[in-house]
Short mmCIF file of C-alpha atoms and ligand atoms in Angstrom, two decimals:
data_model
loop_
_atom_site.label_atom_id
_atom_site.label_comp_id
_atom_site.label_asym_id
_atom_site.label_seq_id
_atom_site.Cartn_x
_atom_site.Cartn_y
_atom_site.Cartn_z
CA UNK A 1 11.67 35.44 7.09
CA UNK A 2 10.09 31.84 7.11
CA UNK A 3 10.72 28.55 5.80
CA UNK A 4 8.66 29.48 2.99
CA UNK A 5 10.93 31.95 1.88
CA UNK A 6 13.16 29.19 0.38
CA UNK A 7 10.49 27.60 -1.56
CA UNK A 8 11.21 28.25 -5.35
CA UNK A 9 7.94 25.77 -6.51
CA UNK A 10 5.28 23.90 -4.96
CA UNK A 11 4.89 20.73 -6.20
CA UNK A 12 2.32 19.14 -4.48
CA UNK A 13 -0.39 21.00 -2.50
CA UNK A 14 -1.54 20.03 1.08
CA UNK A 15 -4.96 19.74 -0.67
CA UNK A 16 -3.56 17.61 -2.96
CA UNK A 17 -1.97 15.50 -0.46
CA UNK A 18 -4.34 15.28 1.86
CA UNK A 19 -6.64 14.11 -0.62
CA UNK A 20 -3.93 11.33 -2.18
CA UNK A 21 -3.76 10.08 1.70
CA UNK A 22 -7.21 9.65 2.21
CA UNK A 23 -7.50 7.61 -0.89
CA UNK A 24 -4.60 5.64 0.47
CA UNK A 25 -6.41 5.18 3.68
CA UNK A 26 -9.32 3.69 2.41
CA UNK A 27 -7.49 1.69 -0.15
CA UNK A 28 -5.44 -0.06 2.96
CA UNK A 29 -8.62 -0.97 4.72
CA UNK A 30 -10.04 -2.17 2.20
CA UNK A 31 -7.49 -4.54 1.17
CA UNK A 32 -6.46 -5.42 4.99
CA UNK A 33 -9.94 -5.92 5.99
CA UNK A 34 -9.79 -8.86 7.80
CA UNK A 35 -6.13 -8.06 9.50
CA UNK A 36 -4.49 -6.29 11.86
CA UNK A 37 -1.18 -4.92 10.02
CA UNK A 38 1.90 -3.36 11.68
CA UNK A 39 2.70 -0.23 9.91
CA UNK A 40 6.52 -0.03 9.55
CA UNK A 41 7.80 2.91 9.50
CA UNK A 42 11.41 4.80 9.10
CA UNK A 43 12.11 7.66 10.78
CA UNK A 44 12.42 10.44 10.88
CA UNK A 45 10.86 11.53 7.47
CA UNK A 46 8.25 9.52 7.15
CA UNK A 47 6.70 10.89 10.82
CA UNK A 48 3.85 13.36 8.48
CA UNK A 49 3.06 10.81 5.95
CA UNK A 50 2.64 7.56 8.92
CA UNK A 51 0.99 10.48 10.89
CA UNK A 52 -1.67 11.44 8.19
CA UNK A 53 -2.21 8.09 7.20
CA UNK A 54 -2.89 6.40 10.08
CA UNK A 55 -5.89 8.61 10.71
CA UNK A 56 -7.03 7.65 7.34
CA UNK A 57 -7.69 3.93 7.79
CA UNK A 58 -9.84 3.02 11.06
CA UNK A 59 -8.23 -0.47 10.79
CA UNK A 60 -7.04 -2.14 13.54
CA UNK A 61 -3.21 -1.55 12.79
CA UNK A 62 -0.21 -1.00 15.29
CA UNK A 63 2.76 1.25 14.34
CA UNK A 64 6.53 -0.01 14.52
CA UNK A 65 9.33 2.65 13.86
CA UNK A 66 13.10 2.10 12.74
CA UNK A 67 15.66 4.34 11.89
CA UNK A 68 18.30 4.15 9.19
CA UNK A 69 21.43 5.89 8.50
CA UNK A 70 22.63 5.77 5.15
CA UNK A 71 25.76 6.67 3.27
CA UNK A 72 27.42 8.72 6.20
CA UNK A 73 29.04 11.71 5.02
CA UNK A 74 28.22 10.87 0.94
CA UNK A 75 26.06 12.47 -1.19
CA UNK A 76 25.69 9.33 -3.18
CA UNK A 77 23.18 6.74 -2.28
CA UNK A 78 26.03 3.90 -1.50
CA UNK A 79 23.38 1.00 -0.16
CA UNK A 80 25.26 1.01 3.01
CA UNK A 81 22.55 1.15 5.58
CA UNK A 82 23.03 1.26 9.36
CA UNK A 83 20.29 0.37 11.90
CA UNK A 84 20.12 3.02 14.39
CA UNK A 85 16.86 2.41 15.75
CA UNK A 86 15.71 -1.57 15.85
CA UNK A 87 11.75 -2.83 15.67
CA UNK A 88 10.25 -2.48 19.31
CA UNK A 89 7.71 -5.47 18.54
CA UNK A 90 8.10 -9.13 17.47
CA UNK A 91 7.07 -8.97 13.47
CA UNK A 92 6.68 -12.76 13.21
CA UNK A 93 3.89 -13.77 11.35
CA UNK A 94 2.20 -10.53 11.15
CA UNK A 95 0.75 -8.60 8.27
CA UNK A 96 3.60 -5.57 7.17
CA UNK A 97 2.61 -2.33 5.64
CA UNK A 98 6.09 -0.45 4.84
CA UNK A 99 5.52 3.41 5.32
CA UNK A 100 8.06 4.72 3.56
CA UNK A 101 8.18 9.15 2.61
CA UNK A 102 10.33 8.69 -0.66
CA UNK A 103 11.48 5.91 -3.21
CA UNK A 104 14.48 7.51 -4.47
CA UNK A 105 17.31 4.64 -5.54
CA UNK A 106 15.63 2.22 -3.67
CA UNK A 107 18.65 1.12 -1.82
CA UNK A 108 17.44 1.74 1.71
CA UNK A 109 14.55 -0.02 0.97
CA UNK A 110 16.12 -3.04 -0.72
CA UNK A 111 17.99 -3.04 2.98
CA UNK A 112 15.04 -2.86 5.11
CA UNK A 113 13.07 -5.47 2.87
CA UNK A 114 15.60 -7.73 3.53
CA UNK A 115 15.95 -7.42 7.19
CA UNK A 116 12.42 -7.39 7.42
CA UNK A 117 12.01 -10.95 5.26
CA UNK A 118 14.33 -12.31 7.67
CA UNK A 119 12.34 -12.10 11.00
CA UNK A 120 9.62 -14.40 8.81
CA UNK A 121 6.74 -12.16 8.70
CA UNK A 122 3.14 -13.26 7.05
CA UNK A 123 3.34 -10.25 4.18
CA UNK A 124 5.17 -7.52 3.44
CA UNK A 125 3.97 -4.56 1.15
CA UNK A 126 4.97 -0.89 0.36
CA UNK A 127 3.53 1.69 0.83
CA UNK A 128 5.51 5.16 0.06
CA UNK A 129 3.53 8.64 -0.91
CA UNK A 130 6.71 9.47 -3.00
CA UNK A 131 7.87 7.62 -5.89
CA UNK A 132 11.33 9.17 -7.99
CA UNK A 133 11.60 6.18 -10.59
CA UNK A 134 14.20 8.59 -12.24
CA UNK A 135 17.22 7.04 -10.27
CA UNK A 136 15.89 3.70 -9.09
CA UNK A 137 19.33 0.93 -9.07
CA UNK A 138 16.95 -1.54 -7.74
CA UNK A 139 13.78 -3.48 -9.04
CA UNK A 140 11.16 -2.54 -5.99
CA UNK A 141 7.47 -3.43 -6.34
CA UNK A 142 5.34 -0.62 -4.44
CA UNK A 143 1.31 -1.93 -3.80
CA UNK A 144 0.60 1.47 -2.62
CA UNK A 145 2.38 4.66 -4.11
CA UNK A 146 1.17 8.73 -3.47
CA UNK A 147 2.43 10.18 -6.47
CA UNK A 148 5.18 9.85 -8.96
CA UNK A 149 7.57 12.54 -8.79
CA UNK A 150 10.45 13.66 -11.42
CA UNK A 151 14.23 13.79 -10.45
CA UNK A 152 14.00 16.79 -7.83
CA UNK A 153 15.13 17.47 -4.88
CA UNK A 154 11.96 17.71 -2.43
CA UNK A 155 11.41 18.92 1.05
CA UNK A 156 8.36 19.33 3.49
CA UNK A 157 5.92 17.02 4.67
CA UNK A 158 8.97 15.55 6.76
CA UNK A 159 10.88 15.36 3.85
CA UNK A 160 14.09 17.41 5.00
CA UNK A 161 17.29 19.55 3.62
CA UNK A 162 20.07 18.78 6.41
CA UNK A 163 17.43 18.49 8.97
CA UNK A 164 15.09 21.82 7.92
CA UNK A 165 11.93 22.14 6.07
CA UNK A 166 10.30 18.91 7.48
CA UNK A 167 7.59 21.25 8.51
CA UNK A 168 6.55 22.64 5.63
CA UNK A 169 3.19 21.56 5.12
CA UNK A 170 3.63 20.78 1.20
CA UNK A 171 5.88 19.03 -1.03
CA UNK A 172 8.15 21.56 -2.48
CA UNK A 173 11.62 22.98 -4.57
CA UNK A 174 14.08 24.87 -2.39
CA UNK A 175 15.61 27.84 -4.66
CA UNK A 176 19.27 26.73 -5.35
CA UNK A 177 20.43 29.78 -3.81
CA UNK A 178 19.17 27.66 -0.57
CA UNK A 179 21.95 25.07 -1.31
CA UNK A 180 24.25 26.83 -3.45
CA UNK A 181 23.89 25.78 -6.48
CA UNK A 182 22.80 22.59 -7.66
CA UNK A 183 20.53 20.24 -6.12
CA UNK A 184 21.60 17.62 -3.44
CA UNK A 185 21.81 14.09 -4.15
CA UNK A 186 20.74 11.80 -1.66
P1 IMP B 201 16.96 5.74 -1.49
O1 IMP B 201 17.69 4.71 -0.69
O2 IMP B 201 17.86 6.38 -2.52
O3 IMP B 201 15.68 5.25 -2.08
O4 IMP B 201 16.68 6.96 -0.53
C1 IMP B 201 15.64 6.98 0.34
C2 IMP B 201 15.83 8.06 1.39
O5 IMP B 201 16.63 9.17 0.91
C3 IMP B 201 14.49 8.64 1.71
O6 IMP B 201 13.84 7.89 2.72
C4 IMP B 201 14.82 10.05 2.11
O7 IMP B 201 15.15 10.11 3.47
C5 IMP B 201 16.03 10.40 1.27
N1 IMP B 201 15.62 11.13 0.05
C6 IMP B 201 15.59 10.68 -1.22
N2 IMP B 201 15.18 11.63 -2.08
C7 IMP B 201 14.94 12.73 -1.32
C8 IMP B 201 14.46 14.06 -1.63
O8 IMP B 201 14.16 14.45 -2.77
N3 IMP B 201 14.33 14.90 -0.56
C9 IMP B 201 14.64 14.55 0.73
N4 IMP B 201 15.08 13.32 1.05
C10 IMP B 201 15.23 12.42 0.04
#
C-alpha cells in the first residue's frame, strides 16, 4: 500500500511539470535580468514548486518564507488569514517574486499582497504553478502562472490532503473513497 494507491487520475505528469518549471525558470531570468529578486514564498505547500524553481533560474535571487493559516477549522475559504511565520529579511525596496503552489479563491493571496505592499517594496509579481480560476472571489493578476487547472481537488507536488500526499511527485485526484465522498473545499 502506497500513497499512490489513492490516486484516482493524474493530472499533470512530473514530465510535464518539470518541463512547465523550466520554462518558468528561464522566463524569470530573463525578465529579472538585471536584479536580484527575493522569492517569497508560503509554506508549507509551495516547498516542491520554490524548490524546483529555484534551480531553474541561475539568477541571483534570495528566498524568504512565510506561513499562513487560513480559515481554522472551515472548509470555506473565509479570507481570514493568520501569520504564523513572519519574513526573516527586510523586503524594502527589493524586487518580489511571489511563489505561490495554488490560486484557488485568491483570498490568501489578496492577504499576503497586501501585507507585502505595506513594507514598500520596489515590485511585486506572482508567480504560482497552479491556477483554479473556477472559484476566484478576488481580481488577482498572475505574471507567471504553471498551468490552469479546473475546479478539483489536487494533491502532490506539496500540494496536501490534511497534511498527506505532499510527496507525491505529480499533480493528482485522490479517489473520493480517500475522503469520503465528495471533494474538500479549501
Ligand atoms: P485560496 O486562498 O482559496 O486561493 O487558497 C489558497 C491555498 O489553499 C493554497 O495555497 C493551498 O494551500 C490551498 N488549496 C487550494 N486549492 C487546493 C487544492 O486543490 N489542493 C490542496 N490545497 C489547495
Amino acid at each position: 500500500m502506497t500513497i499512490h494507491d489513492d490516486v484516482q487520475e493524474v493530472l499533470l505528469t512530473e514530465d510535464q511539470i518539470r518541463g512547465r518549471v523550466a520554462e518558468l525558470g528561464v522566463e524569470l531570468a530573463h525578465d529579472y535580468s538585471d536584479r536580484q529578486p527575493v522569492l517569497v514564498s508560503v509554506l508549507k505547500g509551495s516547498i516542491v514548486f520554490l524548490a524546483d524553481l529555484i534551480r531553474a533560474t541561475e539568477l541571483p535571487l534570495s528566498v524568504d518564507l512565510m506561513e499562513l493559516s487560513s480559515y481554522g477549522a472551515a472548509m470555506e475559504s473565509s479570507g481570514q488569514v493568520r501569520i504564523l511565520k513572519d519574513l526573516s529579511g527586510s523586503i524594502e525596496g527589493r524586487d518580489l517574486i511571489v511563489v505561490e503552489d495554488i490560486i484557488d479563491t485568491g483570498l490568501t493571496l489578496n492577504y499576503l499582497l497586501r501585507y507585502l505592499h505595506e513594507r514598500t517594496p520596489a515590485s511585486v509579481h506572482i508567480c504560482c504553478l497552479l491556477d483554479k480560476p473556477a472559484r476566484r472571489l478576488t481580481d488577482i493578476h498572475i505574471d507567471y502562472r504553471g498551468f490552469t487547472i479546473p475546479d478539483r481537488f489536487v494533491v502532490g507536488y506539496g500540494l496536501d490532503f490534511d497534511e498527506h500526499y505532499r510527496n507525491l511527485p505529480y499533480i493528482g485526484v485522490l479517489r473520493p473513497s480517500v475522503y469520503g465522498g465528495a471533494e474538500p473545499r479549501t
